[in-house]
Short mmCIF file of N, CA and C in Angstrom, two decimals:
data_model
loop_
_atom_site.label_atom_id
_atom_site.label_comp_id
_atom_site.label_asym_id
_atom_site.label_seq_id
_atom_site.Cartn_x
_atom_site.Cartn_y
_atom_site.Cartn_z
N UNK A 1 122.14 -69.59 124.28
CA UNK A 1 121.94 -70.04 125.65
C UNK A 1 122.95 -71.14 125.99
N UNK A 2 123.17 -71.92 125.16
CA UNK A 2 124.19 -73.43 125.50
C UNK A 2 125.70 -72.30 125.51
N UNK A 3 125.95 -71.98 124.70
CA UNK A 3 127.18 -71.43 124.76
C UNK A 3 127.45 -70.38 126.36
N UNK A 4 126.29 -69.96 126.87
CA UNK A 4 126.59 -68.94 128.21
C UNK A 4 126.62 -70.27 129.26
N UNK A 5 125.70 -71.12 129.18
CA UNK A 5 126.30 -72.39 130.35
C UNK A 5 127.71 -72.79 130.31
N UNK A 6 127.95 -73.03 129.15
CA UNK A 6 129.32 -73.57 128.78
C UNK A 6 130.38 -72.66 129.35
N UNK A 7 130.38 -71.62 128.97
CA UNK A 7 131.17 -70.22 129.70
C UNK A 7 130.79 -70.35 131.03
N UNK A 8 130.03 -70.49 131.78
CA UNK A 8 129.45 -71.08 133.38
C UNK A 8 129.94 -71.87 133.73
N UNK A 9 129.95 -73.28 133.23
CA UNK A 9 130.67 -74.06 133.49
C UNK A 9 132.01 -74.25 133.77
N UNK A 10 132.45 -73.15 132.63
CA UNK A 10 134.05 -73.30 132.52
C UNK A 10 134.88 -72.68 133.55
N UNK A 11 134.12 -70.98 133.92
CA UNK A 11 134.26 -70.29 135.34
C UNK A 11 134.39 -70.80 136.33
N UNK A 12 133.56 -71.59 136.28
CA UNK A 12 133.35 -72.46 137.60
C UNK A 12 133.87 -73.58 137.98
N UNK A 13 134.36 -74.27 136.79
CA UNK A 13 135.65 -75.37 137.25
C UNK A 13 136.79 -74.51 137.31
N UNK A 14 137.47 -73.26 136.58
CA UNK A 14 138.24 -73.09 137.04
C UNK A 14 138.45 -72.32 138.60
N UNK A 15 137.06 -71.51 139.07
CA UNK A 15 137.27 -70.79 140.68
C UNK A 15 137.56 -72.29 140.78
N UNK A 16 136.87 -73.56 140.81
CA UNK A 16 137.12 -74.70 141.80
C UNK A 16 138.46 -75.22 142.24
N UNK A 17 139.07 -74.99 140.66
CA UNK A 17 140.35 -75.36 140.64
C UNK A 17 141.44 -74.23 141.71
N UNK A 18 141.35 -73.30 140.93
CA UNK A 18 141.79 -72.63 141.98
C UNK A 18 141.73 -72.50 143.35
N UNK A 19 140.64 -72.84 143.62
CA UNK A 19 140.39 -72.42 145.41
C UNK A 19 140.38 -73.43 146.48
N UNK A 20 140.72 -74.73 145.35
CA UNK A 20 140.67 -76.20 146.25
C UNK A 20 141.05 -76.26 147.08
N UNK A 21 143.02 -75.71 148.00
CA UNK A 21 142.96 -75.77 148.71
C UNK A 21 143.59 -74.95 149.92
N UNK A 22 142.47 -73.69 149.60
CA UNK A 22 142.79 -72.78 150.23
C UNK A 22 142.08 -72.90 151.59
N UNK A 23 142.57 -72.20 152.77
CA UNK A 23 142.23 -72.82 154.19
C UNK A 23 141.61 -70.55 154.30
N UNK A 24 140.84 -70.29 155.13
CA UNK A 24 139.93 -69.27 155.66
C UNK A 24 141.32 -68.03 155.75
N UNK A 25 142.47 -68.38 156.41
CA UNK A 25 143.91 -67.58 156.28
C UNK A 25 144.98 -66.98 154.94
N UNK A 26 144.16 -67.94 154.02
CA UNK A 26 145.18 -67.61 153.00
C UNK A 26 144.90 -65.78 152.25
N UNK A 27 146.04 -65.92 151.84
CA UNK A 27 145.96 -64.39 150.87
C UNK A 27 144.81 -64.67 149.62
N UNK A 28 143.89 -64.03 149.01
CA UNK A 28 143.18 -64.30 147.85
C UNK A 28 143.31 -62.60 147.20
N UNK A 29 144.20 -62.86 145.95
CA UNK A 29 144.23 -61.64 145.33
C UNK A 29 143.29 -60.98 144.79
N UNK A 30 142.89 -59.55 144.88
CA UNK A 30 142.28 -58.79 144.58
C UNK A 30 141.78 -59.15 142.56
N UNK A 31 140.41 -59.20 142.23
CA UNK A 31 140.32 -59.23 141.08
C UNK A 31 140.85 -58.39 140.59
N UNK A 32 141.08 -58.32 138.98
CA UNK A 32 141.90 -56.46 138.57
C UNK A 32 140.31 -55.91 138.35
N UNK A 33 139.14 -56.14 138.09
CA UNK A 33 138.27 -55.22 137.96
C UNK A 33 138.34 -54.47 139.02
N UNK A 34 137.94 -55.06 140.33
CA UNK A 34 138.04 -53.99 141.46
C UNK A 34 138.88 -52.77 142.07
N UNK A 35 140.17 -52.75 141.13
CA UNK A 35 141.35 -51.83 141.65
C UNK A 35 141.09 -50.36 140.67
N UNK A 36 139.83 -50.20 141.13
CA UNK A 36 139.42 -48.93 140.76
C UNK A 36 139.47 -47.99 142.12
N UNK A 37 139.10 -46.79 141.76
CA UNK A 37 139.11 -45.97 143.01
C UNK A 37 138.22 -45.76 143.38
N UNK A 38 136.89 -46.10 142.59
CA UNK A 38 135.33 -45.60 143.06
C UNK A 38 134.86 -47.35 143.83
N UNK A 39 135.87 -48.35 144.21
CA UNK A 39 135.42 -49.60 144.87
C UNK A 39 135.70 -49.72 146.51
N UNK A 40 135.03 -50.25 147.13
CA UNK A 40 134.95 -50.31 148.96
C UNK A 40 136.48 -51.22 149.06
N UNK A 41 137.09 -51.72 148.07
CA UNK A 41 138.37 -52.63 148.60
C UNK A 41 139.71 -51.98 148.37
N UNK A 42 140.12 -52.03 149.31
CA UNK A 42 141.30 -51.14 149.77
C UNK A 42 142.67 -52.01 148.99
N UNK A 43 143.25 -50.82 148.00
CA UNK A 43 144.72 -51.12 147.44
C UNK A 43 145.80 -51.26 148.28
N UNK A 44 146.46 -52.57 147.83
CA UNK A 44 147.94 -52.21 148.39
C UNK A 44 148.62 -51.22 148.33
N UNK A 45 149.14 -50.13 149.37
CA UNK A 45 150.74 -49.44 148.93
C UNK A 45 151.64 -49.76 149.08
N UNK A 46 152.34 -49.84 148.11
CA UNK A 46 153.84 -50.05 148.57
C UNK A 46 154.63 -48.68 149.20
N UNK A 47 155.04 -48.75 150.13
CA UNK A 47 155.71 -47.48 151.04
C UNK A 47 157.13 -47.27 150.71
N UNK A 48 157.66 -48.03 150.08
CA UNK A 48 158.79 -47.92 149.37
C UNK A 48 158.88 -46.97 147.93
N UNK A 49 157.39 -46.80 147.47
CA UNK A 49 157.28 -45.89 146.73
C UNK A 49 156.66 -44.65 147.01
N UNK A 50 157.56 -43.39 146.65
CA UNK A 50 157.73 -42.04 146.97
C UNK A 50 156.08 -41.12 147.06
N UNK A 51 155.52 -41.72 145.68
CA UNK A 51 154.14 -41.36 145.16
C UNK A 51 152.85 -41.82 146.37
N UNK A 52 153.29 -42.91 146.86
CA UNK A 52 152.13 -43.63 147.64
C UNK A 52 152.93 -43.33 149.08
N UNK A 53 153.86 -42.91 149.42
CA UNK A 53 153.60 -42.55 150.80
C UNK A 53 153.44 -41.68 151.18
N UNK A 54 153.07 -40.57 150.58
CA UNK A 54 152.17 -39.24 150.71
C UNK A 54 150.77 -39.47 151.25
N UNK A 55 150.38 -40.70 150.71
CA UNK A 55 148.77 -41.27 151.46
C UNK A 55 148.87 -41.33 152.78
N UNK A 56 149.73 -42.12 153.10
CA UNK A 56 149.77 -42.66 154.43
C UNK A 56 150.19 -41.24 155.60
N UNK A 57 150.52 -40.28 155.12
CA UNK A 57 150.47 -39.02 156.14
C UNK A 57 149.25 -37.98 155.56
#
């Protein structure tokens, strides 16, 4: 149990750190868990690549 707070703790100073001072506009990158295909958050394409602009038509 002390050791999963500790891991809690540690998460959580670092989102803090990270997100200190971000304003409601900024970019916040996609976690990599979510860049699955079965998730509601939509991947970047790059349209410069041949493979991914077949999506976009």
């Amino acid at each position: 149990m002390r050791r999963e707070e500790e891991e809690r703790e540690k998460a959580l100073a670092e989102y803090r750190e990270l997100s200190r001072d971000l304003t409601p506009f900024d970019a916040i990158p996609v976690p990599p868990k979510i860049k699955i295909m079965a998730s509601n958050f939509p991947t970047p394409i790059d349209i410069t690549d041949d493979e991914d602009r077949t999506i976009l038509t």
